[in-house]
mmCIF file of C-alpha atoms in Angstrom:
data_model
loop_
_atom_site.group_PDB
_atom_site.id
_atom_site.type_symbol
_atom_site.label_atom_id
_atom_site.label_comp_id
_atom_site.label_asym_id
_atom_site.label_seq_id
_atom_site.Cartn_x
_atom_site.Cartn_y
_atom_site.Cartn_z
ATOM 1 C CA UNK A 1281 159.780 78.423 7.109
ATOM 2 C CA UNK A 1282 163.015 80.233 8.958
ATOM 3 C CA UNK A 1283 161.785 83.348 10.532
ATOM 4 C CA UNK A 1284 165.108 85.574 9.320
ATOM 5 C CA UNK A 1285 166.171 88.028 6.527
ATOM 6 C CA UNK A 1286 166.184 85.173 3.599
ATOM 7 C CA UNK A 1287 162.738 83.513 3.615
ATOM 8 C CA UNK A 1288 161.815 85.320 0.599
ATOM 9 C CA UNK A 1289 163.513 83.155 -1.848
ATOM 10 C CA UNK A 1290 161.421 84.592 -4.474
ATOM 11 C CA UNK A 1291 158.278 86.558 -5.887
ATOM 12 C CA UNK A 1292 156.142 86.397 -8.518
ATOM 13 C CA UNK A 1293 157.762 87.930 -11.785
ATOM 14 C CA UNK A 1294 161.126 87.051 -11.154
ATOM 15 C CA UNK A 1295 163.224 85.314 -13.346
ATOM 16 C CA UNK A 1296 164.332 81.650 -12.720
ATOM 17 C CA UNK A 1297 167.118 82.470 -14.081
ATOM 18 C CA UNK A 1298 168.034 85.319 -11.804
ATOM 19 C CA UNK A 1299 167.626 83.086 -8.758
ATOM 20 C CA UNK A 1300 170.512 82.242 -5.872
ATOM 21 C CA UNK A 1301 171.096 78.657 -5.845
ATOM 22 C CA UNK A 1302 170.990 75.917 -5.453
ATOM 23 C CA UNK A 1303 167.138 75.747 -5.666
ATOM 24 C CA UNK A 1304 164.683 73.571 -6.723
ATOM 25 C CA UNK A 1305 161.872 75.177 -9.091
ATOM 26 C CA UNK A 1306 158.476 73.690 -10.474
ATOM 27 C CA UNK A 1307 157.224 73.977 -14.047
ATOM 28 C CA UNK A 1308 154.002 74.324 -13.615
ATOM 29 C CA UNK A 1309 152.843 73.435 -16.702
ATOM 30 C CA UNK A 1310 154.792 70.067 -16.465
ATOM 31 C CA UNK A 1311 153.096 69.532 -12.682
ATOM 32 C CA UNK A 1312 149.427 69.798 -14.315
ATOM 33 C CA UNK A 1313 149.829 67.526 -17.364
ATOM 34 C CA UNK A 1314 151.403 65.401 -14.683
ATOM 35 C CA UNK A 1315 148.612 65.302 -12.758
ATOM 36 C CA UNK A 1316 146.055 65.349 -15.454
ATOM 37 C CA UNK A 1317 148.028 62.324 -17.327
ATOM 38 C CA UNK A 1318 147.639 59.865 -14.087
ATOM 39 C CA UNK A 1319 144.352 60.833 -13.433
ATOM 40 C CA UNK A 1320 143.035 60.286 -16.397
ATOM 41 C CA UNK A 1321 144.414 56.586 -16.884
ATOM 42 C CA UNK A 1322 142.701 55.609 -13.243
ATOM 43 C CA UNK A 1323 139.729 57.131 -14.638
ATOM 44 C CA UNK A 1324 139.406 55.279 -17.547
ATOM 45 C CA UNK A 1325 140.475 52.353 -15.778
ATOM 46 C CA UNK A 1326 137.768 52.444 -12.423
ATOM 47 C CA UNK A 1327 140.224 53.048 -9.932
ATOM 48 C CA UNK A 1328 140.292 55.504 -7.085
ATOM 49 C CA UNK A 1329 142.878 57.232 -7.088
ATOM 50 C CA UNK A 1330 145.234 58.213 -3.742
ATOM 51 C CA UNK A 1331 148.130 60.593 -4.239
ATOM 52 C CA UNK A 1332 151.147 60.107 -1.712
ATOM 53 C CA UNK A 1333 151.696 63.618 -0.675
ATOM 54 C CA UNK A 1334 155.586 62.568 0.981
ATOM 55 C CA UNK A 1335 156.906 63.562 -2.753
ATOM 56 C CA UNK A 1336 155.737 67.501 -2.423
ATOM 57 C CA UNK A 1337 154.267 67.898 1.305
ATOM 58 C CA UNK A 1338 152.360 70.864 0.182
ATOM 59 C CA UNK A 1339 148.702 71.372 0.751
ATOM 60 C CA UNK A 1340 148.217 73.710 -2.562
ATOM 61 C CA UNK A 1341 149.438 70.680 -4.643
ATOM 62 C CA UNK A 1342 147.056 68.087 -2.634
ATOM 63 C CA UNK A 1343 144.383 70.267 -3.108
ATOM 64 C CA UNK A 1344 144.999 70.441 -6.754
ATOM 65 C CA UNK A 1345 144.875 66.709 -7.538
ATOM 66 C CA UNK A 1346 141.532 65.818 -5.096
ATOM 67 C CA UNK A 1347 140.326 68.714 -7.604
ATOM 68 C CA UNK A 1348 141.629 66.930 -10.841
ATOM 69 C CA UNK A 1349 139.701 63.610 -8.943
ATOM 70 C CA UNK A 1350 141.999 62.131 -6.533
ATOM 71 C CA UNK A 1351 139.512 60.456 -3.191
ATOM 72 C CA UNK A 1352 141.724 61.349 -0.418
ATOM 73 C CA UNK A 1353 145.274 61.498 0.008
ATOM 74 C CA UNK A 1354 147.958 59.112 1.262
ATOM 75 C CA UNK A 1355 150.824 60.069 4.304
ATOM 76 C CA UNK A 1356 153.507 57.998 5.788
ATOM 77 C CA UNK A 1357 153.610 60.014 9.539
ATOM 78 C CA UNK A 1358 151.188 61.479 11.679
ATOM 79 C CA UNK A 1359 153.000 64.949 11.817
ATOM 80 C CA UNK A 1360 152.213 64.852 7.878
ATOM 81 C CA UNK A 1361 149.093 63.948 8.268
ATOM 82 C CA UNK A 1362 148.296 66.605 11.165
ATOM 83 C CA UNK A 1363 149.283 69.616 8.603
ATOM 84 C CA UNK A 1364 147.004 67.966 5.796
ATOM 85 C CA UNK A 1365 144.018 67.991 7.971
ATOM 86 C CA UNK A 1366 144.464 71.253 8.868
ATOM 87 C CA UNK A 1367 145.042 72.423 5.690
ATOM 88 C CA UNK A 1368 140.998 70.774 5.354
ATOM 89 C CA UNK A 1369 141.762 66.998 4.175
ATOM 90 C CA UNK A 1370 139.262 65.213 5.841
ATOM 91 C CA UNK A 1371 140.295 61.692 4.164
ATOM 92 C CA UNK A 1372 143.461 60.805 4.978
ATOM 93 C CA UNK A 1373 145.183 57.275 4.720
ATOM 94 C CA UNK A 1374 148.369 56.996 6.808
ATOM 95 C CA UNK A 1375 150.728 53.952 5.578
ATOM 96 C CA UNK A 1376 152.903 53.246 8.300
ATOM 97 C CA UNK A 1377 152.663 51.259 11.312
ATOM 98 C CA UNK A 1378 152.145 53.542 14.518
ATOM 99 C CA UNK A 1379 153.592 51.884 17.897
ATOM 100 C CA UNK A 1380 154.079 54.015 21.433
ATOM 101 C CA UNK A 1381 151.644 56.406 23.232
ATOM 102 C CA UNK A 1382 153.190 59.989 21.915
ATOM 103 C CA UNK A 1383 152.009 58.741 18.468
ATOM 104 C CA UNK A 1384 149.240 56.857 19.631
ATOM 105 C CA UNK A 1385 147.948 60.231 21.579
ATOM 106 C CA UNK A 1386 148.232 62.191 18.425
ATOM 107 C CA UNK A 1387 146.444 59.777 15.975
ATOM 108 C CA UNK A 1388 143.235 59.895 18.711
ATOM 109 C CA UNK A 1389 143.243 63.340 18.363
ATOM 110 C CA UNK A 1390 143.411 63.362 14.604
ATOM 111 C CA UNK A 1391 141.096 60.487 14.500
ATOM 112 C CA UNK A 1392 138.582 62.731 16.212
ATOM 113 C CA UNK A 1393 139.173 66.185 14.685
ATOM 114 C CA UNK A 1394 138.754 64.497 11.124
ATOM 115 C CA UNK A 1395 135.686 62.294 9.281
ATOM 116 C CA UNK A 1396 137.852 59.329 7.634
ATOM 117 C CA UNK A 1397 141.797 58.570 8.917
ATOM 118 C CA UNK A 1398 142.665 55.266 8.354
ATOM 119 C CA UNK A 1399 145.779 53.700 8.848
ATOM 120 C CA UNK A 1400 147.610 50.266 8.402
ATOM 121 C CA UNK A 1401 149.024 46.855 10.517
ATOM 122 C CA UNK A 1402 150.856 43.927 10.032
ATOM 123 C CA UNK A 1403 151.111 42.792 13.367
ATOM 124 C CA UNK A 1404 149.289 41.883 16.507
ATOM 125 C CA UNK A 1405 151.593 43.721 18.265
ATOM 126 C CA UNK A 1406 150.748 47.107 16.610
ATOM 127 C CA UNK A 1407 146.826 45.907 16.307
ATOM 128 C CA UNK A 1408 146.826 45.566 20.015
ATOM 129 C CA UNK A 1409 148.427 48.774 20.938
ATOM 130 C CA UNK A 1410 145.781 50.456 18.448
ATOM 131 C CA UNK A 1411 142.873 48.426 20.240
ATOM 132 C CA UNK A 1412 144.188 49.510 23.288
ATOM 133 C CA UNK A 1413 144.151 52.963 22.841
ATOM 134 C CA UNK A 1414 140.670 53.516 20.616
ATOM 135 C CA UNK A 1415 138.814 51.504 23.136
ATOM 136 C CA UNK A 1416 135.685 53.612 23.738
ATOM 137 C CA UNK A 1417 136.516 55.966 21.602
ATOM 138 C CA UNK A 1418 135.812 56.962 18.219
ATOM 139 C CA UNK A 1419 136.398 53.729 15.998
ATOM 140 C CA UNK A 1420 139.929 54.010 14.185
ATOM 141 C CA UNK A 1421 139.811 52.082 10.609
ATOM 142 C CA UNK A 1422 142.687 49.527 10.361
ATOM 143 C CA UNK A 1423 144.033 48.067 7.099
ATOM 144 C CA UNK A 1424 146.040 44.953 6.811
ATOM 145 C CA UNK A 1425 148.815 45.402 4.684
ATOM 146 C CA UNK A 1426 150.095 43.033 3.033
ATOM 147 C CA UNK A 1427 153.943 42.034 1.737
ATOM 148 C CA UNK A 1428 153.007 40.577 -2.113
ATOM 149 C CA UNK A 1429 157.065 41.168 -3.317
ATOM 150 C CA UNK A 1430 157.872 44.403 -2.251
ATOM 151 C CA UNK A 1431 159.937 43.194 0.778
ATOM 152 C CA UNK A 1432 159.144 45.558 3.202
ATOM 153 C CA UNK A 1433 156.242 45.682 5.722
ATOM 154 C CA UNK A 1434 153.545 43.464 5.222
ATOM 155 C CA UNK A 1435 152.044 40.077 6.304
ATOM 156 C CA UNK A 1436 153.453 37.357 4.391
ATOM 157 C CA UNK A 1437 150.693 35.234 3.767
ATOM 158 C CA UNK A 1438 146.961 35.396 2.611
ATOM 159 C CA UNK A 1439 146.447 33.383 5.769
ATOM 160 C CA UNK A 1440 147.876 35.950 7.841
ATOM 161 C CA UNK A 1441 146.304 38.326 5.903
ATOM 162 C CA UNK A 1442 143.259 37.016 7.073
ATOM 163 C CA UNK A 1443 143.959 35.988 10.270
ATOM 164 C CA UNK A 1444 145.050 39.750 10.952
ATOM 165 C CA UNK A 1445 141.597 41.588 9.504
ATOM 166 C CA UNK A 1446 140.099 39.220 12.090
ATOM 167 C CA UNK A 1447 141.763 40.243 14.761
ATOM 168 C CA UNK A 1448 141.134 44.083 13.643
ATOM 169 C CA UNK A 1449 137.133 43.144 13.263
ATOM 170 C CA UNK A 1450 136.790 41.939 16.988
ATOM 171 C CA UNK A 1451 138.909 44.678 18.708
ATOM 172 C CA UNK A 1452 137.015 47.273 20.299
ATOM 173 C CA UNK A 1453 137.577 50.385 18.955
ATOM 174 C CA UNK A 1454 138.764 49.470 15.823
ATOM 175 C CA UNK A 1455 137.075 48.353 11.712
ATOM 176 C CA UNK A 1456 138.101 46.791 9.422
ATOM 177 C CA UNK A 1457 139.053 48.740 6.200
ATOM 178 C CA UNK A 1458 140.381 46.285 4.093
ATOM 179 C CA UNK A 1459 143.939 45.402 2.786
ATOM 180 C CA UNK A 1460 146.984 47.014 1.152
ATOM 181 C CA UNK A 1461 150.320 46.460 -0.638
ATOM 182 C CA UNK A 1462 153.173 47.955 -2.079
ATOM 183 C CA UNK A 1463 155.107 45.665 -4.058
ATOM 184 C CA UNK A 1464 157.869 45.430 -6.028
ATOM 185 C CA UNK A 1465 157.426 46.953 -10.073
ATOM 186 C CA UNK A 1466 156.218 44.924 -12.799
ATOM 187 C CA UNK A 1467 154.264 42.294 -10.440
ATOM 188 C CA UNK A 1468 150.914 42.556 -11.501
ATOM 189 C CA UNK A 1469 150.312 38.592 -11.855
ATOM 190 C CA UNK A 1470 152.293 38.193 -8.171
ATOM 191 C CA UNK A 1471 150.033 41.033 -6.492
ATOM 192 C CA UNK A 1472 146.419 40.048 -7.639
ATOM 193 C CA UNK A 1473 147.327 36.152 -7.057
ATOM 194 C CA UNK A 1474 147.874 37.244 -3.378
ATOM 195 C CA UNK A 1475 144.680 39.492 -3.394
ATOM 196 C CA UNK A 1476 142.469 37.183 -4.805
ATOM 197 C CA UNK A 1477 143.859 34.205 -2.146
ATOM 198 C CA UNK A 1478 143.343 36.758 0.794
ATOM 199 C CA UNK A 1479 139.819 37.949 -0.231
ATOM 200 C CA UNK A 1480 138.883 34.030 -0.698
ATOM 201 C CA UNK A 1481 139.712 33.460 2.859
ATOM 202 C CA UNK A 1482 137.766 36.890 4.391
ATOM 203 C CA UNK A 1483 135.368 35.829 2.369
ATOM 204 C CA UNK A 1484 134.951 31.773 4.212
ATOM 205 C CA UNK A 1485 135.710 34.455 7.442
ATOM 206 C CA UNK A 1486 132.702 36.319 6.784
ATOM 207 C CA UNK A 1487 134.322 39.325 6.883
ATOM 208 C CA UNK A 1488 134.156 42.548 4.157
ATOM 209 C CA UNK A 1489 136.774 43.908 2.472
ATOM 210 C CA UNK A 1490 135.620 47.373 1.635
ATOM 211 C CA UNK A 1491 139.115 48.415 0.135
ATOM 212 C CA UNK A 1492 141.744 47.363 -1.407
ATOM 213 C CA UNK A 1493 144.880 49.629 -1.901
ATOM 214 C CA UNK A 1494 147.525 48.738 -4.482
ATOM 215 C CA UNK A 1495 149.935 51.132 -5.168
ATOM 216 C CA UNK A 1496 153.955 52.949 -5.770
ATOM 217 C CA UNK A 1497 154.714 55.102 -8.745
ATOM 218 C CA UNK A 1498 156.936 52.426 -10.287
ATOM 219 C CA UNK A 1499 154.025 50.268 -10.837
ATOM 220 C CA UNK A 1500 151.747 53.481 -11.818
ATOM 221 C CA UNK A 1501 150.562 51.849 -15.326
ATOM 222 C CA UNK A 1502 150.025 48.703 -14.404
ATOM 223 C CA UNK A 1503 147.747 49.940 -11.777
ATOM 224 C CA UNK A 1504 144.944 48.027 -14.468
ATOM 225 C CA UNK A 1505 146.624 45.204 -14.508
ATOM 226 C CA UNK A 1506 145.546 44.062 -10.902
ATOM 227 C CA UNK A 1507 141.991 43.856 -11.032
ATOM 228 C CA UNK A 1508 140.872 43.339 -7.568
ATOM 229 C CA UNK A 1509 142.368 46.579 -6.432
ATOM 230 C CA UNK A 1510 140.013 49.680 -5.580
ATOM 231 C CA UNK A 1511 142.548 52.250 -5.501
ATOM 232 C CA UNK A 1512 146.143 52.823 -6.676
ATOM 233 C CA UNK A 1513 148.545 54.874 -3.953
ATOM 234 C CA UNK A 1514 151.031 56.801 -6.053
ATOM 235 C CA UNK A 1515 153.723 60.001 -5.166
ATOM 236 C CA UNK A 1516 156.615 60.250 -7.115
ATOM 237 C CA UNK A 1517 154.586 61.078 -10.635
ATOM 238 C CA UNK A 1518 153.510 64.368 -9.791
ATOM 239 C CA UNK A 1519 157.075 65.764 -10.292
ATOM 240 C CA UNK A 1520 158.773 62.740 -11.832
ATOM 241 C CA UNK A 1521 162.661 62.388 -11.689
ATOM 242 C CA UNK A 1522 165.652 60.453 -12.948
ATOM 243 C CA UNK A 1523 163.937 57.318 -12.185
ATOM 244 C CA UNK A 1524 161.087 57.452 -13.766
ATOM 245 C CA UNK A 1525 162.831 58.108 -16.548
ATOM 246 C CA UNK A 1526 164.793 54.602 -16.139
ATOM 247 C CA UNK A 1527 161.575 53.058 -15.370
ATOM 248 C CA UNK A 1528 159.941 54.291 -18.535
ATOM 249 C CA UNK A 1529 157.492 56.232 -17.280
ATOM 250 C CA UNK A 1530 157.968 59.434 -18.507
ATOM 251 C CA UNK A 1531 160.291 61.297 -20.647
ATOM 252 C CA UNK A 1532 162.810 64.027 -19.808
ATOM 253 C CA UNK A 1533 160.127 66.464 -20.773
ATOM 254 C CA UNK A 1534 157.694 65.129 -18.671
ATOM 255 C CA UNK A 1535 159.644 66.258 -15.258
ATOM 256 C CA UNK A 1536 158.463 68.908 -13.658
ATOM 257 C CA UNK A 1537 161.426 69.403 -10.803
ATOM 258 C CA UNK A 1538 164.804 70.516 -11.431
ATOM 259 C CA UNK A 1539 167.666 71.678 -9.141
ATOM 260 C CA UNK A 1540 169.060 74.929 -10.029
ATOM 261 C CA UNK A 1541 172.768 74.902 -9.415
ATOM 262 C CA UNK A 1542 175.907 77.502 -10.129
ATOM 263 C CA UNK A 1543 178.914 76.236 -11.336
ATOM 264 C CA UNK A 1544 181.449 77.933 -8.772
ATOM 265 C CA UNK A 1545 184.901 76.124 -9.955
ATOM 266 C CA UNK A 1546 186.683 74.789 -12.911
ATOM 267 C CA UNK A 1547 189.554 73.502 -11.227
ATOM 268 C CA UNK A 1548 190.852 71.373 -13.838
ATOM 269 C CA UNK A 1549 189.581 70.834 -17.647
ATOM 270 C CA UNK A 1550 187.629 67.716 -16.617
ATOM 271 C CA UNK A 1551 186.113 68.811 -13.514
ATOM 272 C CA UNK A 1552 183.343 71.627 -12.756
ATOM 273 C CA UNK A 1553 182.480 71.764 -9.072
ATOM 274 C CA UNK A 1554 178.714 73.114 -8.313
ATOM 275 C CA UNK A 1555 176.806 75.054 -5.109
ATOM 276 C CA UNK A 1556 174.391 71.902 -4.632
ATOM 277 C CA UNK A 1557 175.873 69.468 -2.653
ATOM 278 C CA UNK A 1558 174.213 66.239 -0.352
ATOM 279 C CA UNK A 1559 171.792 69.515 1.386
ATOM 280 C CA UNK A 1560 170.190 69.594 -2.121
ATOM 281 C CA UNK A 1561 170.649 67.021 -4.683
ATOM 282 C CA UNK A 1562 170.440 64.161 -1.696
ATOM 283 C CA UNK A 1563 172.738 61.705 -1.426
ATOM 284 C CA UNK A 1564 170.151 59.002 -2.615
ATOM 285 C CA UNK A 1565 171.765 57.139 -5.923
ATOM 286 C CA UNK A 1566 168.422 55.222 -6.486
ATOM 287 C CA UNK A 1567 170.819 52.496 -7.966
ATOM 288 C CA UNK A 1568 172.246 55.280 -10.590
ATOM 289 C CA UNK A 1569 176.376 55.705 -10.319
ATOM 290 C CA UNK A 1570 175.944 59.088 -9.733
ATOM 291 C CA UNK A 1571 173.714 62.159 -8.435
ATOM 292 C CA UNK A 1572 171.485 63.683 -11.007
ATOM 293 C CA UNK A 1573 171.015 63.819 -14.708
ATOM 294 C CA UNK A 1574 172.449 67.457 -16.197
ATOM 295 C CA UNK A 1575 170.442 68.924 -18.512
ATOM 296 C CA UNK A 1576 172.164 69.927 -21.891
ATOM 297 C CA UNK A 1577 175.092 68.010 -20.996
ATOM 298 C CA UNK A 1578 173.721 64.307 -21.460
ATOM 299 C CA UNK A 1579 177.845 63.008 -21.109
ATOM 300 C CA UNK A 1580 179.327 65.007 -17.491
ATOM 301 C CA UNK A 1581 178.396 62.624 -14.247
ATOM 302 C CA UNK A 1582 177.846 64.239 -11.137
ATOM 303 C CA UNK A 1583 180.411 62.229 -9.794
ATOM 304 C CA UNK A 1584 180.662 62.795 -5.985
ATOM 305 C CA UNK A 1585 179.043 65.017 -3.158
ATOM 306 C CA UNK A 1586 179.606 66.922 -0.141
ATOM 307 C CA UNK A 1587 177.576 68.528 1.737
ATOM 308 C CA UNK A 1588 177.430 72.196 -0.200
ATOM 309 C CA UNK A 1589 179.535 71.352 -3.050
ATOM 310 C CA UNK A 1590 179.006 68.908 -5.835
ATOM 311 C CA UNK A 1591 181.780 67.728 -8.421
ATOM 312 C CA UNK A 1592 180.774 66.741 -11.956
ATOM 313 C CA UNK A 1593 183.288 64.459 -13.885
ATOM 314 C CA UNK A 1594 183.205 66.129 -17.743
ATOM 315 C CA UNK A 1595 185.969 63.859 -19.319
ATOM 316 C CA UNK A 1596 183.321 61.935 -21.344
ATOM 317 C CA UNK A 1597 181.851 65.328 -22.845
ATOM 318 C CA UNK A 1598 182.247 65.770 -26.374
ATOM 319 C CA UNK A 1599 181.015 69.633 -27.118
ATOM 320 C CA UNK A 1600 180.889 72.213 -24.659
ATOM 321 C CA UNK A 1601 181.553 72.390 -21.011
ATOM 322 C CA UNK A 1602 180.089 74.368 -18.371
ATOM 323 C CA UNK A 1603 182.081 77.443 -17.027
ATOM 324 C CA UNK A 1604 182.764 79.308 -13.747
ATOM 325 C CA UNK A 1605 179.262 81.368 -13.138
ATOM 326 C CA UNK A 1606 176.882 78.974 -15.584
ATOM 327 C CA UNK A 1607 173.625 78.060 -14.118
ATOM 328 C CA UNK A 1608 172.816 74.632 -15.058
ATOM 329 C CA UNK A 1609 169.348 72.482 -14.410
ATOM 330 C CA UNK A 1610 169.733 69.150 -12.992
ATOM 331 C CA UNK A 1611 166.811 66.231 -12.656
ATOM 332 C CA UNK A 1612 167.231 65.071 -9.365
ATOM 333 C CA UNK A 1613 167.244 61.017 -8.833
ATOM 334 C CA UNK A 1614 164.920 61.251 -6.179
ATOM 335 C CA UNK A 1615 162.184 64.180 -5.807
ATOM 336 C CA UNK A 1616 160.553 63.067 -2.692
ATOM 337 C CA UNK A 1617 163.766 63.056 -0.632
ATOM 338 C CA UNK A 1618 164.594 66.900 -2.492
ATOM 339 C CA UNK A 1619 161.288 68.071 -1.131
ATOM 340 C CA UNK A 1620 162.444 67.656 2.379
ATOM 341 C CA UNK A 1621 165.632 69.621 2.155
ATOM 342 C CA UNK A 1622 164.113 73.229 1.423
ATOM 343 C CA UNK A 1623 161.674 75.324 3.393
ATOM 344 C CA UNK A 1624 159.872 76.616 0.331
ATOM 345 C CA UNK A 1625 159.247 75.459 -3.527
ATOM 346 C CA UNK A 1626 159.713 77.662 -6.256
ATOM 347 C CA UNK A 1627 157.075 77.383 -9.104
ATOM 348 C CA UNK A 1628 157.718 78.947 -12.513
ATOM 349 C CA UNK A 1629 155.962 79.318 -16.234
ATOM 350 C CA UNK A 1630 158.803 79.403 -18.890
ATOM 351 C CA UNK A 1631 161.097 80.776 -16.496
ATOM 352 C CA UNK A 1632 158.979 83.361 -14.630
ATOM 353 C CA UNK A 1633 157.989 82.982 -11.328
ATOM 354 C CA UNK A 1634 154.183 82.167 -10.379
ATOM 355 C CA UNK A 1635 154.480 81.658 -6.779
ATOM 356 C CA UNK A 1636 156.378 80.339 -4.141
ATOM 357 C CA UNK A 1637 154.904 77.607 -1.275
ATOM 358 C CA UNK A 1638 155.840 76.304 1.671
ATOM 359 C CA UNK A 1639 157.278 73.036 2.072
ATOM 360 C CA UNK A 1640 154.666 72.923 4.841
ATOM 361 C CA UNK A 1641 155.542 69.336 5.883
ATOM 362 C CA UNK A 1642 159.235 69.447 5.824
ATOM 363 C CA UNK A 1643 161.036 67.752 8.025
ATOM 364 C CA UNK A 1644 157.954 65.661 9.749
ATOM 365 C CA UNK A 1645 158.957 62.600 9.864
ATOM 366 C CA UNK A 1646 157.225 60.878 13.169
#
């Protein structure tokens, strides 16, 4: 957080509405049926469970779902991962590829300072540089991961799947942890055919598999659907946003973030101009036309942004428009990217404030 005169955003007992804006604020009642509602289905359904903590980056909120049942939490950059394990995370899963000594440096030290970082390949290249550096050491735990639709990393193939988790299993200093995917939505059949191929051949390998990660918000309840999996990796659902809501899972009611914004303009009868611009909404469309969802006014389209103003087209609205000085709520598109735009996170309880946290892994992003 900025060391100045306006860290304190907020205190317990104040009114959301009473808040400067733009600001995004937390119902917390919303946040623990969220978590309570995903837990519960990968109870019921075997699976461990592995929040992505990119979507909040606060400890307080990782330490709540481990206690609602989560095993261990999921980061995409060391930095992230660094403030978890401080914060007393001691299993951490780290989904990203990590090339080049400064990174390389700082994984051995958090590989040593904590009882069960793993982290992911899809290459020699980065297995190598991984071998290379955990060579006498403490043994790092490598997972393959694995492209099954998704179109992002990942090997291609069971074969290379396999051929990869062979590699891992003879380099000094490193295990084998098994095998991971994110893949596209609604691919359950796609995802567990590639699975199931890829544990035949470890299998005529000789080689274990002790995990295998499935995972993405987008695919949350069809987690069930791919059998082979161990665990499901999922973010987004803790908050929930705009997309969600496309994707059908979960209702307006069900999100937990909104953007406080002040309607500063009414230049025209069609037009309201807001205080949140790209430094708070995000300029991430998430294949929507436009830049939030406005609650109470289902018909005006947050048509455009800069970076501290945002202008809402109203000409479809029917009833009631907002004026000069309204606050309005918006559901962002994207929550994850919102997170890393503010230094702290409001929380509230119909409207009153219950505490404020830090954002304490803002802005990490190597």
């Amino acid at each position: 957080m900025h060391d100045n005169q306006f860290a304190v955003v907020a205190k317990a007992g104040d009114r959301i509405a009473d808040l400067s804006t733009p600001r995004p604020v937390i119902d917390e009642d919303k946040l623990a049926a969220n978590i309570h509602r995903v837990q519960s289905y990968m109870d019921e359904h075997g699976l461990n469970f592995r929040p992505h903590i990119k979507t909040h980056k606060i400890p307080a909120l990782a330490v709540a779902q481990v206690a609602a049942g989560a095993k261990g939490i999921n980061c995409q950059k060391v930095t992230e991962a660094e403030v978890f394990a401080a914060a007393g995370f001691e299993d951490i899963l780290i989904t990203f590829n990590i090339l080049g000594p400064q990174k390389l440096d700082r994984l051995g030290a958090l590989n040593d300072r904590i009882s069960a970082l793993k982290v992911v390949a899809d290459s020699d290249v980065t297995v190598d540089g991984l071998s290379a550096h955990f060579s006498g050491r403490k043994p790092l735990t490598v997972l393959v991961e694995c492209d099954t639709g998704g179109a992002r990393c990942g090997v291609q193939t069971p074969e290379q799947a396999a051929s990869l988790a062979k590699r891992i299993a003879a380099a000094d200093g490193l295990t084998f942890g098994g095998i991971l995917t994110y893949p596209k939505p609604q691919a359950a059949d796609a995802v567990e055919a590639f699975i199931q191929a890829t544990l035949q051949q470890l299998e005529a390998e000789g080689i274990a598999c002790p995990i295998v990660s499935n995972g993405g918000t987008p695919s949350l309840f069809d987690a069930h659907l791919v059998k082979s999996a161990t665990e499901h990796r999922a973010g987004t659902y803790i908050y929930n946003d705009r997309q969600m809501i496309r994707m059908g899972h979960c209702t307006e009611d069900d999100c937990a973030m909104y953007i406080v914004a002040t309607v500063v303009s009414r230049p025209n009868g069609d037009r309201a101009v807001i205080d949140a611009g790209s430094k708070a909404l995000t300029s991430d469309l998430q294949g929507f036309s436009d830049f939030g969802l406005v609650v109470g006014y289902p018909e005006a389209k947050i048509a455009s942004l800069s970076e501290e103003h945002g202008v809402i087209d109203l000409s479809a609205c029917t009833g009631p428009r907002p004026q000069i000085g309204e606050k309005i709520f918006i559901i962002p598109n994207h929550t994850c990217v919102v997170s890393n735009l503010f230094d702290t996170m409001v929380f509230h309880r119909n409207g009153v404030v219950t505490r404020v946290e830090e954002v304490a892994a803002r802005g990490l992003v190597w």
